Coordinates of N, CA, C and O in Angstrom, one line a residue:
X1 N -16.5 2.7 -18.4 CA -16.4 1.3 -19.0 C -17.2 1.2 -20.3 O -18.4 1.2 -20.0
X2 N -16.7 1.1 -21.5 CA -17.4 0.9 -22.5 C -17.8 -0.7 -22.6 O -17.0 -1.5 -22.4
X3 N -18.9 -1.1 -23.3 CA -19.4 -2.3 -23.4 C -19.6 -2.6 -24.8 O -20.3 -1.9 -25.5
X4 N -19.0 -3.6 -25.3 CA -19.3 -4.1 -26.8 C -20.7 -4.6 -26.8 O -21.3 -5.3 -26.0
X5 N -21.5 -4.6 -28.0 CA -22.9 -4.9 -28.1 C -22.8 -6.5 -28.1 O -22.0 -7.2 -28.5
X6 N -23.9 -6.9 -27.4 CA -24.0 -8.6 -27.1 C -23.2 -8.9 -26.0 O -23.1 -10.0 -25.8
X7 N -22.3 -8.0 -25.3 CA -21.3 -8.6 -24.1 C -22.1 -7.9 -22.9 O -22.3 -6.8 -22.8
X8 N -22.4 -8.9 -22.0 CA -22.7 -8.6 -20.8 C -21.5 -8.1 -19.9 O -20.6 -8.6 -19.7
X9 N -21.8 -6.8 -19.3 CA -20.7 -6.1 -18.7 C -20.4 -6.9 -17.1 O -21.5 -7.6 -16.6
X10 N -19.3 -6.9 -16.7 CA -19.2 -7.5 -15.3 C -20.0 -6.8 -14.1 O -20.0 -5.3 -14.3
X11 N -20.4 -7.4 -13.2 CA -21.0 -6.8 -12.1 C -19.8 -5.7 -11.4 O -18.6 -6.2 -11.4
X12 N -20.4 -4.7 -11.0 CA -19.3 -3.5 -10.4 C -19.2 -3.7 -8.9 O -20.4 -3.8 -8.2
X13 N -18.0 -3.8 -8.3 CA -18.0 -3.9 -6.9 C -16.8 -2.5 -6.6 O -15.9 -2.4 -7.1
X14 N -17.5 -1.7 -5.6 CA -16.8 -0.5 -5.4 C -16.4 -0.8 -3.7 O -17.4 -1.1 -3.0
X15 N -15.2 -0.3 -3.4 CA -15.0 -0.1 -1.9 C -13.9 0.7 -1.8 O -13.1 1.2 -2.9
X16 N -13.8 1.2 -0.5 CA -12.7 2.2 -0.2 C -11.5 1.4 0.6 O -11.8 0.6 1.8
X17 N -10.4 1.8 0.5 CA -9.2 1.2 1.3 C -8.0 2.2 1.7 O -8.1 3.2 1.1
X18 N -7.4 1.8 2.8 CA -6.4 2.6 3.1 C -5.2 1.8 3.5 O -5.2 0.7 3.7
X19 N -3.9 2.4 3.3 CA -2.7 1.8 3.5 C -1.7 2.6 3.9 O -1.7 3.9 4.1
X20 N -0.5 2.1 4.0 CA 0.6 2.8 4.2 C 2.1 2.4 3.7 O 2.2 1.3 3.3
X21 N 2.9 3.6 3.4 CA 4.2 3.3 3.1 C 5.1 3.6 4.2 O 5.1 4.8 4.7
X22 N 5.6 2.5 4.8 CA 6.2 2.6 6.1 C 7.8 2.7 5.7 O 8.2 1.8 5.2
X23 N 8.5 3.9 6.6 CA 9.9 4.0 6.2 C 10.6 3.8 7.7 O 10.0 4.0 8.8
X24 N 11.7 3.4 7.6 CA 12.6 3.2 8.5 C 14.1 3.5 8.1 O 14.7 2.7 7.5
X25 N 14.5 4.6 8.3 CA 15.5 5.4 7.6 C 15.6 5.4 6.2 O 14.6 5.8 5.7
X26 N 16.4 4.8 5.6 CA 16.4 4.8 3.9 C 15.7 3.4 3.6 O 15.9 3.2 2.2
X27 N 15.1 2.6 4.2 CA 14.3 1.4 3.8 C 12.7 1.7 4.2 O 12.4 2.3 4.7
X28 N 12.1 0.9 3.1 CA 10.7 0.8 3.5 C 10.2 -0.5 3.3 O 10.9 -1.5 2.8
X29 N 9.0 -0.8 3.9 CA 8.4 -2.1 4.1 C 7.5 -2.4 2.8 O 6.9 -1.6 2.4
X30 N 7.9 -3.7 2.4 CA 6.9 -4.3 1.4 C 6.4 -5.8 1.9 O 7.1 -6.0 2.8
X31 N 5.4 -6.1 1.3 CA 5.0 -7.5 1.6 C 5.1 -8.5 0.6 O 4.5 -8.2 -0.6
X32 N 5.7 -9.6 0.6 CA 5.6 -10.5 -0.1 C 4.4 -11.3 -0.1 O 4.3 -11.9 0.9
X33 N 3.9 -11.8 -0.9 CA 2.8 -12.5 -0.9 C 2.8 -13.9 -2.0 O 2.7 -13.8 -3.0
X34 N 3.7 -14.9 -1.7 CA 4.1 -15.8 -2.4 C 3.1 -16.7 -2.9 O 3.1 -17.3 -4.2
X35 N 1.8 -16.9 -2.5 CA 0.8 -17.6 -2.8 C 0.2 -16.9 -4.2 O -0.5 -17.6 -5.1
X36 N 0.5 -15.6 -4.2 CA 0.0 -14.9 -5.7 C 1.1 -14.3 -6.5 O 1.0 -13.6 -7.5
X37 N 2.4 -14.7 -5.9 CA 3.5 -14.2 -6.8 C 3.5 -12.7 -6.9 O 3.8 -12.1 -7.9
X38 N 3.3 -12.1 -5.7 CA 3.3 -10.7 -5.9 C 3.8 -10.0 -4.6 O 4.1 -10.5 -3.6
X39 N 4.5 -8.8 -4.9 CA 5.0 -7.9 -3.9 C 4.1 -6.7 -3.8 O 3.8 -6.0 -4.8
X40 N 3.5 -6.3 -2.6 CA 2.7 -5.0 -2.5 C 2.9 -4.1 -1.2 O 3.9 -4.6 -0.5
X41 N 2.2 -3.2 -1.1 CA 2.3 -2.4 0.2 C 1.1 -2.9 1.0 O 0.0 -3.5 0.5
X42 N 1.3 -2.7 2.3 CA 0.1 -3.0 3.1 C -1.2 -2.0 3.0 O -1.0 -0.8 2.9
X43 N -2.4 -2.6 2.8 CA -3.8 -1.8 2.9 C -4.8 -2.8 2.9 O -4.7 -4.1 2.9
X44 N -5.9 -2.2 3.2 CA -7.0 -2.9 3.3 C -8.4 -2.1 3.5 O -8.2 -0.7 3.5
X45 N -9.3 -2.7 3.5 CA -10.7 -1.9 3.9 C -10.8 -1.0 5.1 O -10.4 -1.3 5.9
X46 N -11.5 0.2 4.8 CA -11.9 0.9 5.7 C -13.2 0.5 6.1 O -14.2 0.4 5.6
X47 N -13.1 0.2 7.6 CA -14.4 -0.2 8.4 C -15.4 1.0 8.5 O -14.7 2.3 8.5
X48 N -16.7 0.9 8.6 CA -17.6 2.2 8.6 C -17.2 3.0 9.8 O -17.4 4.3 9.7
X49 N -16.6 2.6 10.9 CA -16.5 3.4 12.0 C -15.1 4.2 12.2 O -14.7 4.5 13.0
X50 N -14.3 3.7 11.0 CA -12.9 4.3 11.0 C -12.7 5.6 10.1 O -13.3 5.7 9.0
X51 N -11.6 6.4 10.2 CA -11.1 7.2 9.4 C -10.1 6.6 8.5 O -9.7 5.3 8.8
X52 N -9.8 7.1 7.4 CA -8.8 6.5 6.7 C -7.5 6.2 7.2 O -6.8 5.2 7.2
X53 N -7.0 7.2 8.0 CA -5.6 7.0 8.8 C -5.9 6.1 9.7 O -4.8 5.4 10.0
X54 N -7.1 6.0 10.6 CA -7.1 4.8 11.4 C -7.2 3.3 11.0 O -6.4 2.5 11.2
X55 N -7.7 3.2 9.6 CA -7.7 2.0 9.0 C -6.2 1.7 8.4 O -5.9 0.6 8.4
X56 N -5.8 2.7 8.0 CA -4.3 2.6 7.5 C -3.4 2.0 8.5 O -2.6 1.0 8.1
X57 N -3.5 2.6 9.8 CA -2.5 2.0 10.8 C -3.0 0.7 11.1 O -2.2 -0.2 11.3
X58 N -4.3 0.3 11.3 CA -4.7 -1.0 11.7 C -4.2 -1.9 10.5 O -3.7 -3.1 10.8
X59 N -4.5 -1.7 9.4 CA -4.2 -2.6 8.1 C -2.6 -3.1 8.1 O -2.2 -4.1 8.2
X60 N -1.9 -1.7 8.2 CA -0.6 -2.2 8.3 C -0.2 -2.9 9.4 O 0.7 -3.8 9.4
X61 N -0.7 -2.8 10.7 CA -0.3 -3.5 11.8 C -0.8 -5.0 11.7 O 0.0 -5.9 12.0
X62 N -2.0 -5.2 11.1 CA -2.5 -6.5 10.9 C -1.8 -7.3 9.9 O -1.3 -8.5 10.0
X63 N -1.2 -6.6 8.8 CA -0.4 -7.2 7.7 C 0.9 -7.5 8.0 O 1.5 -8.5 7.5
X64 N 1.4 -6.6 8.8 CA 3.0 -6.7 8.9 C 3.3 -7.3 10.3 O 4.6 -7.4 10.5
X65 N 2.5 -7.0 11.1 CA 2.9 -6.9 12.7 C 3.4 -5.8 13.4 O 3.9 -6.0 14.7
X66 N 3.6 -5.0 12.6 CA 4.2 -3.6 13.0 C 3.2 -2.7 13.7 O 2.3 -2.2 12.9
X67 N 3.1 -2.2 14.8 CA 2.1 -1.5 15.6 C 3.0 -0.1 16.0 O 2.1 0.8 16.4
X68 N 4.0 -0.2 16.0 CA 4.6 1.1 16.7 C 5.0 2.0 15.4 O 6.1 2.1 15.1
X69 N 3.8 2.5 15.0 CA 4.1 3.3 13.8 C 3.3 4.7 14.2 O 2.6 5.0 15.0
X70 N 3.8 5.7 13.3 CA 3.2 7.2 13.2 C 3.0 7.5 12.0 O 3.9 7.3 11.1
X71 N 2.1 8.4 11.6 CA 1.8 9.0 10.5 C 2.7 10.4 10.2 O 2.4 11.2 11.2
X72 N 3.4 10.4 9.2 CA 4.1 11.6 8.8 C 3.4 12.4 7.8 O 3.6 13.6 7.9
X73 N 2.6 11.9 7.0 CA 2.0 12.6 5.9 C 1.0 11.9 5.2 O 0.9 10.5 5.1
X74 N 0.0 12.7 4.7 CA -1.1 12.1 3.9 C -0.7 12.2 2.3 O -0.4 13.2 2.1
X75 N -0.6 10.9 1.8 CA -0.2 10.8 0.3 C -1.3 11.2 -0.5 O -1.1 11.2 -1.9
X76 N -2.4 11.3 -0.1 CA -3.7 11.5 -1.1 C -4.4 10.4 -1.3 O -4.7 9.4 -0.5
X77 N -5.0 10.4 -2.4 CA -6.3 9.5 -2.9 C -6.0 9.2 -4.4 O -5.6 10.0 -5.3
X78 N -6.3 7.9 -4.5 CA -6.3 7.5 -6.2 C -7.2 6.3 -6.3 O -7.6 5.8 -5.5
X79 N -7.9 6.3 -7.4 CA -8.8 5.3 -7.7 C -8.2 4.4 -8.8 O -7.8 4.7 -9.8
X80 N -8.4 3.0 -8.4 CA -7.9 2.2 -9.2 C -9.1 1.2 -9.6 O -10.1 0.8 -9.0
X81 N -8.9 0.9 -11.0 CA -10.0 -0.2 -11.5 C -9.3 -1.4 -12.3 O -8.2 -1.2 -12.8
X82 N -10.0 -2.4 -11.8 CA -9.5 -3.7 -12.5 C -10.5 -4.8 -12.5 O -11.4 -4.5 -11.6
X83 N -10.4 -5.8 -13.0 CA -11.2 -7.0 -13.2 C -10.7 -8.0 -12.3 O -9.6 -8.5 -12.5
X84 N -11.6 -8.7 -11.5 CA -10.9 -9.6 -10.6 C -12.3 -10.7 -10.3 O -13.2 -10.3 -9.7
X85 N -12.0 -11.9 -10.5 CA -13.0 -13.1 -10.0 C -14.4 -12.6 -10.4 O -15.3 -12.8 -9.7
X86 N -14.4 -12.3 -11.9 CA -15.7 -12.1 -12.4 C -16.4 -10.6 -12.0 O -17.6 -10.5 -12.4
X87 N -15.7 -9.7 -11.5 CA -16.2 -8.5 -11.0 C -15.3 -7.5 -11.7 O -14.1 -7.5 -11.9
X88 N -15.9 -6.3 -11.9 CA -15.1 -4.9 -12.2 C -15.0 -4.2 -10.9 O -16.0 -3.8 -10.4
X89 N -13.7 -4.0 -10.3 CA -13.7 -3.6 -9.1 C -13.3 -2.0 -9.1 O -12.4 -1.9 -10.1
X90 N -13.7 -1.2 -8.5 CA -13.4 0.2 -8.5 C -13.0 0.5 -7.0 O -14.0 0.4 -6.2
X91 N -11.8 0.6 -6.8 CA -11.3 0.7 -5.3 C -10.5 2.1 -5.3 O -9.7 2.7 -6.1
X92 N -11.2 3.0 -4.3 CA -10.6 4.3 -3.8 C -9.7 4.1 -2.8 O -10.0 3.5 -1.6
X93 N -8.4 4.4 -2.9 CA -7.4 4.3 -2.0 C -6.8 5.3 -1.4 O -6.6 6.4 -2.1
X94 N -6.5 5.5 -0.2 CA -6.1 6.5 0.6 C -4.6 5.8 1.3 O -4.7 4.6 1.8
X95 N -3.7 6.4 1.1 CA -2.3 6.3 1.6 C -1.7 7.2 2.4 O -1.9 8.4 2.2
X96 N -0.9 6.7 3.3 CA -0.1 7.7 4.2 C 1.3 7.1 4.4 O 1.6 6.0 4.3
X97 N 2.2 8.2 4.6 CA 3.5 8.0 4.8 C 3.7 7.7 6.3 O 3.2 8.6 7.1
X98 N 4.4 6.7 6.8 CA 4.5 6.3 8.1 C 5.9 5.9 8.4 O 6.8 5.6 7.6
X99 N 6.3 6.2 9.6 CA 7.6 5.8 10.3 C 7.6 4.8 11.3 O 6.4 4.9 12.0
X100 N 8.3 3.9 11.3 CA 8.4 3.0 12.4 C 9.2 3.7 13.5 O 10.2 4.2 13.5
X101 N 8.2 3.6 14.7 CA 8.8 4.5 15.9 C 8.9 3.6 17.1 O 9.9 3.9 18.0
X102 N 8.6 2.3 16.9 CA 8.9 1.3 18.1 C 9.1 -0.1 17.6 O 8.0 -0.7 17.3
X103 N 10.3 -0.6 17.2 CA 10.5 -1.8 16.4 C 10.1 -2.8 17.4 O 9.8 -4.0 17.2
X104 N 9.9 -2.7 18.8 CA 9.8 -3.7 19.7 C 8.1 -4.0 19.8 O 7.7 -5.0 20.3
X105 N 7.4 -3.0 19.3 CA 5.7 -3.1 19.4 C 5.5 -3.9 18.1 O 5.2 -3.5 17.0
X106 N 5.4 -5.3 18.3 CA 5.2 -6.2 17.1 C 4.1 -7.2 17.6 O 4.1 -7.4 18.8
X107 N 3.4 -7.7 16.6 CA 2.3 -8.5 16.9 C 2.4 -9.7 15.7 O 3.4 -9.7 15.1
X108 N 1.5 -10.6 15.7 CA 1.5 -11.5 14.7 C 1.2 -11.0 13.2 O 0.6 -10.0 13.1
X109 N 2.0 -11.5 12.2 CA 1.9 -11.1 11.0 C 0.9 -12.2 10.2 O 0.9 -13.4 10.5
X110 N 0.0 -11.5 9.5 CA -1.0 -12.5 8.6 C -0.2 -13.5 7.7 O 0.8 -13.1 7.2
X111 N -0.7 -14.6 7.8 CA 0.2 -15.8 7.3 C 0.4 -15.8 5.8 O 1.3 -16.0 5.4
X112 N -0.3 -15.0 5.0 CA -0.3 -14.7 3.7 C 0.8 -13.8 3.3 O 1.3 -14.0 2.1
X113 N 1.4 -13.1 4.2 CA 2.3 -12.0 3.9 C 3.8 -12.4 4.6 O 3.8 -12.9 5.8
X114 N 4.8 -11.9 4.0 CA 6.3 -12.0 4.6 C 6.6 -10.4 4.3 O 7.0 -10.2 3.4
X115 N 7.0 -9.8 5.6 CA 7.5 -8.5 5.3 C 8.9 -8.5 5.1 O 9.6 -9.2 5.7
X116 N 9.2 -7.4 4.1 CA 10.6 -7.2 3.8 C 11.0 -5.8 3.8 O 10.1 -4.9 3.4
X117 N 12.2 -5.3 4.4 CA 12.6 -4.0 4.2 C 13.6 -3.8 3.1 O 14.5 -4.7 3.0
X118 N 13.3 -2.9 2.2 CA 14.1 -2.8 0.9 C 14.2 -1.4 0.7 O 13.7 -0.5 1.5
X119 N 15.2 -1.0 -0.3 CA 15.4 0.5 -0.5 C 14.4 0.9 -1.2 O 13.6 0.1 -1.8
X120 N 14.3 2.2 -1.5 CA 13.3 2.8 -2.4 C 13.3 2.4 -3.5 O 12.2 1.9 -4.4
X121 N 14.5 2.4 -4.3 CA 14.5 1.6 -5.8 C 14.1 0.3 -5.8 O 13.4 -0.2 -6.8
X122 N 14.6 -0.5 -4.8 CA 14.2 -1.9 -4.9 C 12.5 -2.1 -4.7 O 12.1 -3.1 -5.4
X123 N 12.0 -1.1 -4.0 CA 10.6 -1.2 -3.7 C 9.9 -1.1 -5.2 O 8.8 -1.5 -5.5
X124 N 10.2 0.0 -5.9 CA 9.8 0.4 -7.2 C 10.1 -0.6 -8.1 O 9.2 -1.0 -9.0
X125 N 11.1 -1.5 -8.1 CA 11.6 -2.7 -8.9 C 10.7 -3.8 -8.5 O 10.2 -4.5 -9.4
X126 N 10.5 -4.1 -7.3 CA 9.7 -5.3 -7.0 C 8.3 -5.2 -7.0 O 7.5 -6.3 -7.1
X127 N 7.7 -4.1 -6.6 CA 6.1 -4.2 -6.4 C 5.4 -4.4 -7.5 O 5.7 -4.0 -8.7
X128 N 4.5 -5.2 -7.6 CA 3.8 -5.8 -8.5 C 2.8 -5.0 -9.4 O 2.6 -5.0 -10.6
X129 N 2.4 -4.0 -8.8 CA 1.1 -3.1 -9.5 C 1.8 -1.5 -9.5 O 2.3 -1.0 -8.5
X130 N 1.5 -1.1 -10.8 CA 1.7 0.3 -11.1 C 1.2 1.1 -10.1 O 1.8 2.4 -9.7
X131 N 0.0 0.9 -9.7 CA -0.8 1.9 -8.8 C -0.1 2.1 -7.3 O 0.1 2.9 -6.6
X132 N 0.7 0.9 -7.0 CA 1.3 0.9 -5.6 C 2.8 1.5 -5.8 O 3.4 2.1 -4.9
X133 N 3.3 1.3 -7.0 CA 4.7 1.8 -7.2 C 4.4 3.5 -7.2 O 5.4 4.2 -6.8
X134 N 3.2 3.9 -7.7 CA 2.9 5.5 -7.7 C 2.9 5.9 -6.1 O 3.5 7.0 -5.9
X135 N 2.5 5.0 -5.3 CA 2.3 5.5 -3.8 C 3.8 5.5 -3.4 O 4.1 6.5 -2.5
X136 N 4.6 4.7 -3.8 CA 6.2 4.7 -3.3 C 6.6 6.0 -3.9 O 7.3 6.7 -3.1
X137 N 6.5 6.4 -5.1 CA 6.9 7.7 -5.6 C 6.4 9.0 -5.0 O 7.3 9.8 -4.5
X138 N 5.2 9.0 -4.7 CA 4.6 10.0 -3.7 C 5.2 10.0 -2.2 O 5.6 11.0 -1.8
X139 N 5.4 8.9 -1.9 CA 6.2 8.7 -0.2 C 7.5 9.4 -0.4 O 7.8 9.9 0.6
X140 N 8.2 8.9 -1.5 CA 9.4 9.4 -1.6 C 9.7 10.7 -1.5 O 10.6 11.4 -1.0
X141 N 8.8 11.5 -2.3 CA 9.0 12.9 -2.4 C 8.5 13.5 -1.2 O 9.0 14.5 -0.5
X142 N 7.3 12.9 -0.4 CA 6.9 13.5 0.9 C 8.0 13.2 1.9 O 8.3 13.9 2.7
X143 N 8.6 12.2 2.0 CA 9.8 11.9 2.8 C 11.2 12.6 2.7 O 11.4 13.1 3.7
X144 N 11.4 13.0 1.5 CA 12.4 14.0 1.1 C 12.2 15.2 1.7 O 13.0 16.0 2.3
X145 N 10.9 15.7 1.6 CA 10.6 17.0 2.0 C 10.5 16.9 3.6 O 10.9 18.1 4.2
X146 N 10.1 16.0 4.1 CA 9.9 15.8 5.7 C 11.2 15.7 6.3 O 11.4 16.4 7.3
X147 N 12.1 15.0 5.7 CA 13.6 14.8 6.4 C 14.5 15.8 5.8 O 15.6 15.9 6.6
X148 N 14.2 16.5 4.8 CA 15.2 17.6 4.4 C 16.4 16.8 3.6 O 17.4 17.6 3.3
X149 N 16.1 15.5 3.1 CA 17.1 15.0 2.4 C 16.7 14.0 1.4 O 15.6 13.6 1.5
X150 N 17.2 14.2 0.0 CA 16.7 13.2 -0.9 C 16.9 11.9 -0.7 O 18.0 11.5 0.0
X151 N 16.1 11.1 -1.1 CA 16.3 9.6 -0.9 C 16.9 9.0 -2.1 O 17.1 9.7 -3.4
X152 N 17.3 7.8 -2.3 CA 18.1 7.4 -3.2 C 17.7 7.0 -4.7 O 18.4 7.3 -5.6
X153 N 16.4 6.6 -4.8 CA 15.7 6.6 -6.0 C 15.1 7.9 -6.4 O 14.5 8.5 -5.7
X154 N 15.3 8.1 -7.8 CA 14.7 9.4 -8.4 C 13.4 8.8 -9.2 O 13.5 7.7 -9.9
X155 N 12.4 9.4 -9.0 CA 11.0 9.0 -9.8 C 11.5 9.1 -11.4 O 12.1 10.0 -11.6
X156 N 10.9 8.2 -12.1 CA 11.1 8.2 -13.5 C 10.5 9.5 -14.2 O 9.6 10.0 -13.8
X157 N 11.1 9.8 -15.3 CA 10.9 10.9 -15.9 C 9.4 10.7 -16.7 O 9.1 9.7 -17.2

């Protein structure tokens, strides 16, 4: 991060998060957050006693109400940087491809989110942040390899 002379840099906040791209057939889960006018994937902080995979399953469950999930693939890690509320945030993100295995295993959904099932292409079109659209592209490739069949949307060239 370069700083112009005479400009005070923002304080830096670093944290690690984990989330999931949840598939059910040819649809995947997105979360609408109308209070912020955004559509995103479920994710959240990794607690000190958790692995990234454990945190991802917990965060997806808390934010979507879906607990009947299994991890199909590790989608990797990426670092996202952005300015938010007077801080420069550096977030290391881990994501996992997950499948819905038990639709009846549901809990409460966090009030701020409305879960929606959309197609791969709808997810890419709707998701508010490019970093999360990249997770959908990675998940799409992993799901096609896992299932042995291509999914409907093709990653942009």
